[in-house]
Tab-separated table of C-alpha atoms in Angstrom:
chain	number	residue	atom	x	y	z
A	1	SER	CA	-1.697	6.847	-4.533
A	2	TYR	CA	0.473	5.350	-7.212
A	3	THR	CA	3.072	4.002	-4.814
A	4	GLY	CA	3.615	0.337	-4.197
A	5	PHE	CA	4.560	-0.750	-7.694
A	6	ASP	CA	7.967	-1.679	-6.308
A	7	ALA	CA	6.188	-4.639	-4.695
A	8	VAL	CA	5.474	-5.996	-8.182
A	9	ALA	CA	9.122	-5.587	-9.169
A	10	ASN	CA	10.325	-7.190	-5.926
A	11	ALA	CA	8.152	-10.227	-6.616
A	12	ALA	CA	9.619	-10.660	-10.109
A	13	GLU	CA	11.764	-13.656	-9.245
A	14	GLU	CA	8.695	-15.516	-8.005
A	15	THR	CA	6.941	-15.346	-11.382
A	16	MET	CA	7.211	-17.921	-14.145
A	17	ASN	CA	8.080	-15.429	-16.900
A	18	PRO	CA	9.236	-12.163	-15.293
A	19	GLN	CA	10.116	-10.386	-18.555
A	20	ARG	CA	6.513	-10.727	-19.678
A	21	ASP	CA	4.590	-10.816	-16.382
A	22	VAL	CA	6.139	-7.841	-14.525
A	23	PRO	CA	5.434	-5.209	-17.212
A	24	ILE	CA	1.897	-6.560	-17.641
A	25	GLY	CA	1.354	-6.462	-13.871
A	26	VAL	CA	2.630	-2.890	-13.546
A	27	VAL	CA	0.681	-1.533	-16.541
A	28	VAL	CA	-2.588	-3.277	-15.628
A	29	THR	CA	-2.295	-2.166	-12.004
A	30	LEU	CA	-1.461	1.408	-12.977
A	31	ALA	CA	-4.352	1.523	-15.472
A	32	THR	CA	-6.782	0.084	-12.914
A	33	CYS	CA	-5.712	2.640	-10.292
A	34	ALA	CA	-6.030	5.493	-12.788
A	35	VAL	CA	-9.542	4.434	-13.844
A	36	LEU	CA	-10.656	4.061	-10.221
A	37	TYR	CA	-9.207	7.434	-9.173
A	38	VAL	CA	-10.713	9.295	-12.128
A	39	SER	CA	-14.084	7.573	-11.663
A	40	LEU	CA	-14.173	8.396	-7.962
A	41	SER	CA	-13.200	12.018	-8.673
A	42	ILE	CA	-15.989	12.379	-11.234
A	43	VAL	CA	-18.560	10.922	-8.822
A	44	LEU	CA	-17.380	13.115	-5.946
A	45	CYS	CA	-17.474	16.272	-8.070
A	46	GLY	CA	-20.952	15.270	-9.213
A	47	ILE	CA	-22.134	15.112	-5.602
A	48	VAL	CA	-20.247	18.075	-4.127
A	49	PRO	CA	-18.571	21.026	-5.855
A	50	TYR	CA	-14.845	20.400	-5.603
A	51	MET	CA	-14.290	23.661	-3.716
A	52	ASP	CA	-16.568	22.359	-0.913
A	53	LEU	CA	-14.762	19.024	-0.463
A	54	ASP	CA	-12.900	18.601	2.799
A	55	PRO	CA	-9.277	17.707	1.889
A	56	ALA	CA	-8.935	15.622	5.064
A	57	ALA	CA	-12.056	13.502	4.422
A	58	PRO	CA	-13.614	14.157	0.992
A	59	LEU	CA	-15.669	10.950	0.865
A	60	VAL	CA	-17.222	11.516	4.270
A	61	LYS	CA	-18.110	15.096	3.288
A	62	ALA	CA	-19.714	13.947	0.031
A	63	PHE	CA	-22.006	11.442	1.725
A	64	ASP	CA	-22.959	13.499	4.798
A	65	LYS	CA	-26.472	14.847	5.473
A	66	ASP	CA	-25.762	18.132	3.678
A	67	HIS	CA	-24.994	16.480	0.332
A	68	ALA	CA	-25.819	12.892	-0.692
A	69	ASN	CA	-27.388	12.073	2.702
A	70	ILE	CA	-26.362	8.425	2.794
A	71	PRO	CA	-25.605	7.795	6.497
A	72	TRP	CA	-24.500	4.161	6.117
A	73	ALA	CA	-21.814	5.239	3.636
A	74	ARG	CA	-19.634	6.499	6.492
A	75	THR	CA	-19.355	2.979	7.924
A	76	PHE	CA	-18.618	1.604	4.464
A	77	ILE	CA	-15.918	4.258	3.918
A	78	ASP	CA	-14.358	3.587	7.335
A	79	VAL	CA	-14.251	-0.175	6.746
A	80	GLY	CA	-12.759	0.435	3.284
A	81	ALA	CA	-10.088	2.684	4.791
A	82	VAL	CA	-9.107	0.061	7.371
A	83	VAL	CA	-8.978	-2.699	4.749
A	84	GLY	CA	-6.976	-0.427	2.441
A	85	LEU	CA	-4.461	0.412	5.160
A	86	PHE	CA	-4.103	-3.268	6.037
A	87	THR	CA	-3.425	-4.281	2.428
A	88	VAL	CA	-0.904	-1.463	1.969
A	89	LEU	CA	0.944	-2.498	5.125
A	90	LEU	CA	0.893	-6.179	4.173
A	91	THR	CA	2.147	-5.424	0.658
A	92	GLY	CA	4.867	-3.177	2.057
A	93	LEU	CA	6.041	-5.867	4.471
A	94	TYR	CA	6.029	-8.447	1.669
A	95	ALA	CA	8.054	-6.240	-0.674
A	96	GLN	CA	10.490	-5.162	2.044
A	97	SER	CA	11.229	-8.757	3.057
A	98	ARG	CA	12.006	-9.631	-0.585
A	99	PHE	CA	14.206	-6.518	-0.747
A	100	TYR	CA	16.129	-7.734	2.327
A	101	VAL	CA	16.660	-11.104	0.596
A	102	GLY	CA	18.196	-9.338	-2.408
A	103	LEU	CA	20.457	-7.227	-0.183
A	104	ALA	CA	21.561	-10.354	1.707
A	105	ARG	CA	22.350	-12.182	-1.539
A	106	ASP	CA	24.499	-9.218	-2.612
A	107	GLY	CA	26.324	-9.243	0.727
A	108	VAL	CA	24.957	-5.915	2.017
A	109	LEU	CA	23.024	-7.642	4.810
A	110	PRO	CA	24.063	-10.837	6.640
A	111	LYS	CA	23.467	-14.030	4.624
A	112	ILE	CA	20.936	-15.248	7.204
A	113	PHE	CA	18.383	-12.848	5.661
A	114	ALA	CA	18.667	-14.694	2.322
A	115	ARG	CA	17.769	-18.060	3.867
A	116	MET	CA	14.458	-19.512	2.619
A	117	SER	CA	12.294	-22.019	4.437
A	118	GLY	CA	12.520	-25.533	3.005
A	119	GLN	CA	8.957	-26.256	2.014
A	120	SER	CA	7.277	-22.911	1.343
A	121	GLN	CA	10.353	-20.966	0.121
A	122	VAL	CA	9.432	-18.000	2.332
A	123	PRO	CA	12.289	-15.794	3.557
A	124	ILE	CA	11.604	-16.339	7.243
A	125	MET	CA	14.485	-14.339	8.722
A	126	ALA	CA	13.908	-11.440	6.316
A	127	THR	CA	10.221	-11.429	7.234
A	128	VAL	CA	11.062	-11.491	10.946
A	129	GLY	CA	13.587	-8.699	10.380
A	130	VAL	CA	11.047	-6.537	8.567
A	131	GLY	CA	8.500	-7.224	11.293
A	132	GLY	CA	11.056	-6.225	13.917
A	133	VAL	CA	11.843	-2.954	12.142
A	134	ALA	CA	8.125	-2.237	11.757
A	135	GLY	CA	7.613	-2.987	15.457
A	136	LEU	CA	10.399	-0.599	16.416
A	137	LEU	CA	8.950	2.105	14.157
A	138	SER	CA	5.584	1.681	15.838
A	139	LEU	CA	7.217	2.840	19.080
A	140	THR	CA	7.785	6.276	17.556
A	141	PRO	CA	6.489	8.890	20.009
A	142	SER	CA	4.172	10.698	17.601
A	143	LEU	CA	2.239	9.881	14.476
A	144	SER	CA	3.592	12.962	12.681
A	145	THR	CA	7.187	11.833	13.347
A	146	LEU	CA	6.400	8.356	12.010
A	147	GLU	CA	4.730	9.894	8.964
A	148	GLU	CA	7.832	11.969	8.235
A	149	LEU	CA	10.084	8.924	8.611
A	150	LEU	CA	7.960	6.801	6.274
A	151	ASN	CA	7.658	9.513	3.616
A	152	ILE	CA	11.379	10.212	3.342
A	153	GLY	CA	11.700	8.357	0.051
A	154	THR	CA	8.555	9.624	-1.653
């Protein structure tokens, strides 16, 4: 999806020239995502008629024995999904910790969240805070409840 561009904006203060670098980063990322999505859609519709694609797992359906018959593709798709989920979570945690730093600087959160480590300039307390919130959310009783909570803003 096209979410996650807020991570680029949240990292703006860590760039050398934010007025130039942030718009370039957003546009290049958006263009890359668009090209990849359109390319994948064209390939999938070339393999399987779009009416036959399974909305829950279109890639798996396209490469199963009834269509492209590439059995190893399922493993490749599964590994790609896990790597993709990991990068999305890592990017979300990174952006959220920088967001906490901004809120702490503005006085909305306690100033301890704005404190940076001496050598690496990483917001340690904000990162720990985000990790704590993520840990608490992982205790949600059902996956559907967690999904609803996480999709409130989108």
